[in-house]
Amino acid sequence: MLFTRILKPGPPIADKGPVSTLAHPTMNTARPSDAVGPAELDRFSYAERPTPPAPRWEGAESDLRVGRKTTSSRGRGLHGQLVQQLGQMIVSGDLGADRPLVPEEIGQRFEVSRTVVRESLRVLEAKGLVSARPNVGTRVRPVSDWNLLDPDIIEWRAFGPQRDEQRRELFELRWAIEPLAARLAAGHGREDVQQRLTELAEVMGHAAAQGDLVSYGRADLELHALILQMAGNRMLEHLSSIVGCSLQVSGGPATACERPSDSAVSLHVRLVDALGTGDGTAADAAVRALLTVHPEIEHSVPAPREH
């Protein structure tokens, strides 16, 4: 089907009407963490290590949630694909502010039913990207109206023309909330959660030693999400998905907050130890050190900017 084909990276499809359908290969390409299939994951097995075998990331078994995406468009077939395509086009500027979106034209362009178009536009409206009004129709809304904390919008911006700006903003947001979350979480985690944090730090250490970027990134993601959930602040907990997005789009094959290194692993261990002993000051300091562990990444510490 034409709709399926245009979502894959490739040359622009022929124009059929006033709605631009130029896809962005860099945005449509799967993220590094998504691009690894089950067969490739097997390449990172620890089975050949000397006994006892090193731990491996297998997902959390506790009842704590790692991230939340209430308006996510993934995993919903044609509907999800259309949301992704239109969302990317809006965020990239292909469909500028106040641009009319005619459902009939969209349906013809992407060869999908009216129901798929209608439901997709509803999702985009919930994200603040479009508005639908009687006698006016559906139009693209200005950036000031977008829900910039929506995980999908964060990802679309991070892999589009606004890549540098989005990643800077994410870093600054992490700098503002994660040290505080670590301070609040110190000494307040259940025993099983603290044990899970210790396991995750061990996984990261073994993964870094073996160059297992997939296991390292996943363990890193879960560890930081758990800390936000341990803080005892529901608003901070709600931001766990934002931090998760930041870890996944911050660049590099590791899809993590920093490249695997002895220094990064050591700081994660220090963070977990501080959380277990209830040392909020040390936990705060460990997170700040983690966010600046690679100062060559240009944005080490947020500084005032000229506007």
mmCIF file of C-alpha atoms in Angstrom, residues 40-298:
data_model
loop_
_atom_site.group_PDB
_atom_site.id
_atom_site.type_symbol
_atom_site.label_atom_id
_atom_site.label_comp_id
_atom_site.label_asym_id
_atom_site.label_seq_id
_atom_site.Cartn_x
_atom_site.Cartn_y
_atom_site.Cartn_z
ATOM 1 C CA GLU A 40 20.656 -8.525 17.054
ATOM 2 C CA LEU A 41 20.039 -8.452 20.786
ATOM 3 C CA ASP A 42 21.419 -11.976 20.940
ATOM 4 C CA ARG A 43 24.775 -10.593 19.857
ATOM 5 C CA PHE A 44 25.111 -8.912 23.214
ATOM 6 C CA SER A 45 24.725 -12.033 25.322
ATOM 7 C CA TYR A 46 26.766 -12.461 28.456
ATOM 8 C CA ALA A 47 26.539 -16.237 28.292
ATOM 9 C CA GLU A 48 30.223 -16.638 27.419
ATOM 10 C CA ARG A 49 31.506 -14.664 30.411
ATOM 11 C CA PRO A 50 33.281 -16.576 33.237
ATOM 12 C CA THR A 51 31.009 -17.752 36.027
ATOM 13 C CA PRO A 52 29.110 -16.279 37.700
ATOM 14 C CA PRO A 53 27.440 -14.860 34.582
ATOM 15 C CA ALA A 54 27.021 -11.120 34.422
ATOM 16 C CA PRO A 55 23.519 -9.695 34.784
ATOM 17 C CA ARG A 56 21.553 -8.645 31.761
ATOM 18 C CA TRP A 57 18.772 -6.115 31.400
ATOM 19 C CA GLU A 58 15.446 -7.950 31.219
ATOM 20 C CA GLY A 59 12.995 -5.223 32.213
ATOM 21 C CA ALA A 60 11.523 -4.367 35.573
ATOM 22 C CA GLU A 61 9.407 -6.889 37.434
ATOM 23 C CA SER A 62 8.120 -4.412 40.016
ATOM 24 C CA ASP A 63 4.844 -2.544 39.817
ATOM 25 C CA LEU A 64 6.593 0.757 39.196
ATOM 26 C CA ARG A 65 5.928 2.258 35.786
ATOM 27 C CA VAL A 66 8.871 3.307 33.644
ATOM 28 C CA GLY A 67 7.652 6.323 31.734
ATOM 29 C CA ARG A 68 4.168 7.065 30.478
ATOM 30 C CA LYS A 69 2.878 8.164 27.092
ATOM 31 C CA THR A 70 -0.793 8.961 27.363
ATOM 32 C CA THR A 71 -1.062 10.255 23.820
ATOM 33 C CA SER A 72 1.470 8.032 22.120
ATOM 34 C CA SER A 73 0.696 7.140 18.522
ATOM 35 C CA ARG A 74 2.793 3.963 18.321
ATOM 36 C CA GLY A 75 1.514 0.470 17.859
ATOM 37 C CA ARG A 76 -1.793 1.346 16.255
ATOM 38 C CA GLY A 77 -1.400 0.319 12.651
ATOM 39 C CA LEU A 78 -2.365 2.745 9.902
ATOM 40 C CA HIS A 79 -3.784 5.182 12.425
ATOM 41 C CA GLY A 80 -0.468 5.368 14.301
ATOM 42 C CA GLN A 81 1.529 5.667 11.085
ATOM 43 C CA LEU A 82 -0.609 8.535 9.841
ATOM 44 C CA VAL A 83 -0.239 10.363 13.160
ATOM 45 C CA GLN A 84 3.528 9.929 12.910
ATOM 46 C CA GLN A 85 3.690 11.162 9.324
ATOM 47 C CA LEU A 86 1.447 14.198 9.784
ATOM 48 C CA GLY A 87 3.041 15.027 13.137
ATOM 49 C CA GLN A 88 6.516 14.997 11.633
ATOM 50 C CA MET A 89 5.384 17.181 8.745
ATOM 51 C CA ILE A 90 3.838 19.742 11.103
ATOM 52 C CA VAL A 91 6.768 19.839 13.515
ATOM 53 C CA SER A 92 9.307 20.114 10.689
ATOM 54 C CA GLY A 93 7.452 23.059 9.165
ATOM 55 C CA ASP A 94 6.307 21.295 5.997
ATOM 56 C CA LEU A 95 2.789 22.127 7.112
ATOM 57 C CA GLY A 96 3.065 25.636 8.493
ATOM 58 C CA ALA A 97 0.906 27.377 11.070
ATOM 59 C CA ASP A 98 -2.694 28.036 10.053
ATOM 60 C CA ARG A 99 -2.326 25.602 7.145
ATOM 61 C CA PRO A 100 -5.703 23.970 6.362
ATOM 62 C CA LEU A 101 -5.839 20.181 6.532
ATOM 63 C CA VAL A 102 -8.620 18.748 4.393
ATOM 64 C CA PRO A 103 -9.541 15.236 5.601
ATOM 65 C CA GLU A 104 -10.666 14.138 2.133
ATOM 66 C CA GLU A 105 -7.327 15.143 0.615
ATOM 67 C CA ILE A 106 -5.378 13.418 3.389
ATOM 68 C CA GLY A 107 -7.394 10.228 2.902
ATOM 69 C CA GLN A 108 -6.758 10.242 -0.837
ATOM 70 C CA ARG A 109 -3.091 11.083 -0.435
ATOM 71 C CA PHE A 110 -2.340 8.316 2.039
ATOM 72 C CA GLU A 111 -4.997 5.896 0.790
ATOM 73 C CA VAL A 112 -6.659 5.477 4.173
ATOM 74 C CA SER A 113 -10.269 5.605 5.278
ATOM 75 C CA ARG A 114 -12.106 8.612 6.655
ATOM 76 C CA THR A 115 -12.156 6.920 10.036
ATOM 77 C CA VAL A 116 -8.353 6.636 10.117
ATOM 78 C CA VAL A 117 -7.965 10.281 9.115
ATOM 79 C CA ARG A 118 -10.534 11.461 11.651
ATOM 80 C CA GLU A 119 -8.968 9.542 14.548
ATOM 81 C CA SER A 120 -5.461 10.655 13.572
ATOM 82 C CA LEU A 121 -6.477 14.310 13.526
ATOM 83 C CA ARG A 122 -8.060 13.876 16.959
ATOM 84 C CA VAL A 123 -4.753 12.624 18.347
ATOM 85 C CA LEU A 124 -2.905 15.551 16.789
ATOM 86 C CA GLU A 125 -5.503 17.918 18.224
ATOM 87 C CA ALA A 126 -4.931 16.458 21.697
ATOM 88 C CA LYS A 127 -1.232 17.221 21.265
ATOM 89 C CA GLY A 128 -2.037 20.825 20.371
ATOM 90 C CA LEU A 129 -0.734 20.517 16.817
ATOM 91 C CA VAL A 130 -4.055 21.158 15.045
ATOM 92 C CA SER A 131 -7.445 22.636 15.851
ATOM 93 C CA ALA A 132 -10.826 21.763 14.377
ATOM 94 C CA ARG A 133 -13.632 24.313 14.349
ATOM 95 C CA PRO A 134 -17.059 24.346 12.754
ATOM 96 C CA ASN A 135 -17.205 26.263 9.475
ATOM 97 C CA VAL A 136 -13.420 26.712 9.637
ATOM 98 C CA GLY A 137 -12.118 23.171 9.336
ATOM 99 C CA THR A 138 -8.891 21.696 10.682
ATOM 100 C CA ARG A 139 -5.822 23.906 10.712
ATOM 101 C CA VAL A 140 -2.247 23.660 11.958
ATOM 102 C CA ARG A 141 -1.703 25.556 15.194
ATOM 103 C CA PRO A 142 1.336 27.737 16.008
ATOM 104 C CA VAL A 143 4.211 26.334 18.056
ATOM 105 C CA SER A 144 3.062 28.290 21.102
ATOM 106 C CA ASP A 145 -0.019 26.043 21.269
ATOM 107 C CA TRP A 146 1.819 22.717 21.029
ATOM 108 C CA ASN A 147 2.157 20.406 24.025
ATOM 109 C CA LEU A 148 5.950 20.517 23.999
ATOM 110 C CA LEU A 149 6.123 17.961 26.823
ATOM 111 C CA ASP A 150 4.332 15.337 24.751
ATOM 112 C CA PRO A 151 6.789 12.457 24.153
ATOM 113 C CA ASP A 152 5.930 12.180 20.448
ATOM 114 C CA ILE A 153 6.461 15.887 19.833
ATOM 115 C CA ILE A 154 9.758 15.730 21.707
ATOM 116 C CA GLU A 155 10.910 12.898 19.471
ATOM 117 C CA TRP A 156 9.722 14.565 16.250
ATOM 118 C CA ARG A 157 11.548 17.765 17.165
ATOM 119 C CA ALA A 158 14.682 15.888 18.256
ATOM 120 C CA PHE A 159 15.037 14.114 14.904
ATOM 121 C CA GLY A 160 13.976 17.056 12.726
ATOM 122 C CA PRO A 161 15.268 20.507 11.807
ATOM 123 C CA GLN A 162 14.892 21.640 15.438
ATOM 124 C CA ARG A 163 17.183 18.875 16.677
ATOM 125 C CA ASP A 164 19.799 21.072 18.409
ATOM 126 C CA GLU A 165 17.243 23.315 20.077
ATOM 127 C CA GLN A 166 15.174 20.384 21.335
ATOM 128 C CA ARG A 167 18.146 18.556 22.789
ATOM 129 C CA ARG A 168 19.398 21.704 24.506
ATOM 130 C CA GLU A 169 15.986 22.271 26.058
ATOM 131 C CA LEU A 170 15.799 18.668 27.230
ATOM 132 C CA PHE A 171 19.209 18.893 28.838
ATOM 133 C CA GLU A 172 18.275 22.084 30.667
ATOM 134 C CA LEU A 173 15.051 20.491 31.889
ATOM 135 C CA ARG A 174 16.946 17.476 33.213
ATOM 136 C CA TRP A 175 19.381 19.784 34.983
ATOM 137 C CA ALA A 176 16.444 21.471 36.693
ATOM 138 C CA ILE A 177 14.531 18.392 37.870
ATOM 139 C CA GLU A 178 16.826 15.369 38.256
ATOM 140 C CA PRO A 179 19.134 16.634 41.021
ATOM 141 C CA LEU A 180 16.066 17.624 43.053
ATOM 142 C CA ALA A 181 14.416 14.240 42.393
ATOM 143 C CA ALA A 182 17.544 12.415 43.551
ATOM 144 C CA ARG A 183 17.689 14.498 46.735
ATOM 145 C CA LEU A 184 14.030 13.762 47.497
ATOM 146 C CA ALA A 185 14.369 10.062 46.640
ATOM 147 C CA ALA A 186 17.340 9.451 48.935
ATOM 148 C CA GLY A 187 16.346 7.001 51.635
ATOM 149 C CA HIS A 188 12.722 6.776 50.521
ATOM 150 C CA GLY A 189 12.795 3.752 48.221
ATOM 151 C CA ARG A 190 11.389 0.343 49.106
ATOM 152 C CA GLU A 191 13.921 -2.411 49.663
ATOM 153 C CA ASP A 192 12.987 -4.139 46.410
ATOM 154 C CA VAL A 193 13.329 -0.895 44.459
ATOM 155 C CA GLN A 194 16.745 -0.185 45.965
ATOM 156 C CA GLN A 195 17.788 -3.728 45.039
ATOM 157 C CA ARG A 196 16.615 -3.109 41.481
ATOM 158 C CA LEU A 197 18.690 0.083 41.294
ATOM 159 C CA THR A 198 21.739 -1.869 42.443
ATOM 160 C CA GLU A 199 21.098 -4.517 39.792
ATOM 161 C CA LEU A 200 20.737 -1.867 37.099
ATOM 162 C CA ALA A 201 24.039 -0.252 38.069
ATOM 163 C CA GLU A 202 25.715 -3.661 37.842
ATOM 164 C CA VAL A 203 24.194 -4.262 34.415
ATOM 165 C CA MET A 204 25.507 -0.903 33.238
ATOM 166 C CA GLY A 205 28.988 -1.761 34.473
ATOM 167 C CA HIS A 206 29.127 -5.106 32.654
ATOM 168 C CA ALA A 207 27.477 -3.639 29.541
ATOM 169 C CA ALA A 208 30.020 -0.813 29.388
ATOM 170 C CA ALA A 209 32.877 -3.307 29.705
ATOM 171 C CA GLN A 210 31.554 -5.377 26.801
ATOM 172 C CA GLY A 211 30.384 -2.524 24.600
ATOM 173 C CA ASP A 212 26.771 -3.673 24.936
ATOM 174 C CA LEU A 213 25.140 -0.356 24.119
ATOM 175 C CA VAL A 214 21.622 -1.763 24.046
ATOM 176 C CA SER A 215 21.668 -3.204 27.566
ATOM 177 C CA TYR A 216 23.488 -0.138 28.880
ATOM 178 C CA GLY A 217 20.930 2.252 27.437
ATOM 179 C CA ARG A 218 17.914 0.303 28.647
ATOM 180 C CA ALA A 219 19.265 -0.082 32.175
ATOM 181 C CA ASP A 220 20.158 3.609 32.255
ATOM 182 C CA LEU A 221 16.641 4.536 31.166
ATOM 183 C CA GLU A 222 15.000 2.425 33.860
ATOM 184 C CA LEU A 223 17.339 3.647 36.579
ATOM 185 C CA HIS A 224 16.619 7.319 35.980
ATOM 186 C CA ALA A 225 12.879 6.701 35.688
ATOM 187 C CA LEU A 226 12.833 4.842 39.013
ATOM 188 C CA ILE A 227 14.558 7.735 40.760
ATOM 189 C CA LEU A 228 11.886 10.163 39.593
ATOM 190 C CA GLN A 229 9.206 7.782 40.802
ATOM 191 C CA MET A 230 10.924 7.412 44.202
ATOM 192 C CA ALA A 231 10.943 11.168 44.802
ATOM 193 C CA GLY A 232 7.438 11.113 46.267
ATOM 194 C CA ASN A 233 6.315 13.991 44.072
ATOM 195 C CA ARG A 234 3.623 13.058 41.589
ATOM 196 C CA MET A 235 4.427 15.948 39.287
ATOM 197 C CA LEU A 236 8.065 14.902 39.116
ATOM 198 C CA GLU A 237 6.968 11.314 38.553
ATOM 199 C CA HIS A 238 4.840 12.470 35.654
ATOM 200 C CA LEU A 239 7.988 13.883 34.047
ATOM 201 C CA SER A 240 9.662 10.470 33.960
ATOM 202 C CA SER A 241 8.583 10.037 30.348
ATOM 203 C CA ILE A 242 10.262 13.339 29.479
ATOM 204 C CA VAL A 243 13.542 12.187 30.981
ATOM 205 C CA GLY A 244 13.113 8.888 29.144
ATOM 206 C CA CYS A 245 12.733 10.754 25.861
ATOM 207 C CA SER A 246 15.805 12.806 26.651
ATOM 208 C CA LEU A 247 17.872 9.669 27.234
ATOM 209 C CA GLN A 248 16.652 8.150 23.970
ATOM 210 C CA VAL A 249 17.221 11.163 21.716
ATOM 211 C CA SER A 250 20.367 12.622 23.277
ATOM 212 C CA GLY A 251 22.463 11.239 20.444
ATOM 213 C CA GLY A 252 25.078 8.562 19.969
ATOM 214 C CA PRO A 253 24.622 4.807 19.518
ATOM 215 C CA ALA A 254 24.155 4.253 23.235
ATOM 216 C CA THR A 255 20.915 6.280 23.280
ATOM 217 C CA ALA A 256 21.755 7.184 26.859
ATOM 218 C CA CYS A 257 22.488 10.280 28.931
ATOM 219 C CA GLU A 258 26.184 9.772 28.303
ATOM 220 C CA ARG A 259 28.429 7.361 26.473
ATOM 221 C CA PRO A 260 29.373 4.219 28.433
ATOM 222 C CA SER A 261 32.593 4.834 30.332
ATOM 223 C CA ASP A 262 34.225 3.928 33.630
ATOM 224 C CA SER A 263 33.471 7.413 34.879
ATOM 225 C CA ALA A 264 29.782 7.216 33.989
ATOM 226 C CA VAL A 265 29.386 3.784 35.573
ATOM 227 C CA SER A 266 31.183 4.916 38.729
ATOM 228 C CA LEU A 267 28.892 7.910 39.071
ATOM 229 C CA HIS A 268 25.798 5.731 38.674
ATOM 230 C CA VAL A 269 27.095 3.422 41.417
ATOM 231 C CA ARG A 270 27.765 6.437 43.624
ATOM 232 C CA LEU A 271 24.236 7.685 42.954
ATOM 233 C CA VAL A 272 22.646 4.356 43.855
ATOM 234 C CA ASP A 273 24.727 4.097 47.051
ATOM 235 C CA ALA A 274 23.691 7.617 48.093
ATOM 236 C CA LEU A 275 20.047 6.782 47.522
ATOM 237 C CA GLY A 276 20.355 3.667 49.657
ATOM 238 C CA THR A 277 22.028 5.446 52.570
ATOM 239 C CA GLY A 278 19.645 8.409 52.458
ATOM 240 C CA ASP A 279 22.385 10.927 51.601
ATOM 241 C CA GLY A 280 20.412 13.463 49.566
ATOM 242 C CA THR A 281 23.352 15.832 49.164
ATOM 243 C CA ALA A 282 25.548 13.094 47.682
ATOM 244 C CA ALA A 283 22.728 11.914 45.415
ATOM 245 C CA ASP A 284 22.209 15.469 44.138
ATOM 246 C CA ALA A 285 25.932 15.849 43.484
ATOM 247 C CA ALA A 286 26.148 12.502 41.678
ATOM 248 C CA VAL A 287 23.362 13.459 39.262
ATOM 249 C CA ARG A 288 24.979 16.830 38.533
ATOM 250 C CA ALA A 289 28.274 15.069 37.869
ATOM 251 C CA LEU A 290 26.521 12.615 35.540
ATOM 252 C CA LEU A 291 25.044 15.445 33.507
ATOM 253 C CA THR A 292 28.519 16.922 33.008
ATOM 254 C CA VAL A 293 30.517 13.707 32.687
ATOM 255 C CA HIS A 294 31.325 14.515 29.050
ATOM 256 C CA PRO A 295 31.892 18.298 28.887
ATOM 257 C CA GLU A 296 33.026 17.999 25.265
ATOM 258 C CA ILE A 297 29.370 17.434 24.339
ATOM 259 C CA GLU A 298 29.215 21.240 24.305
#
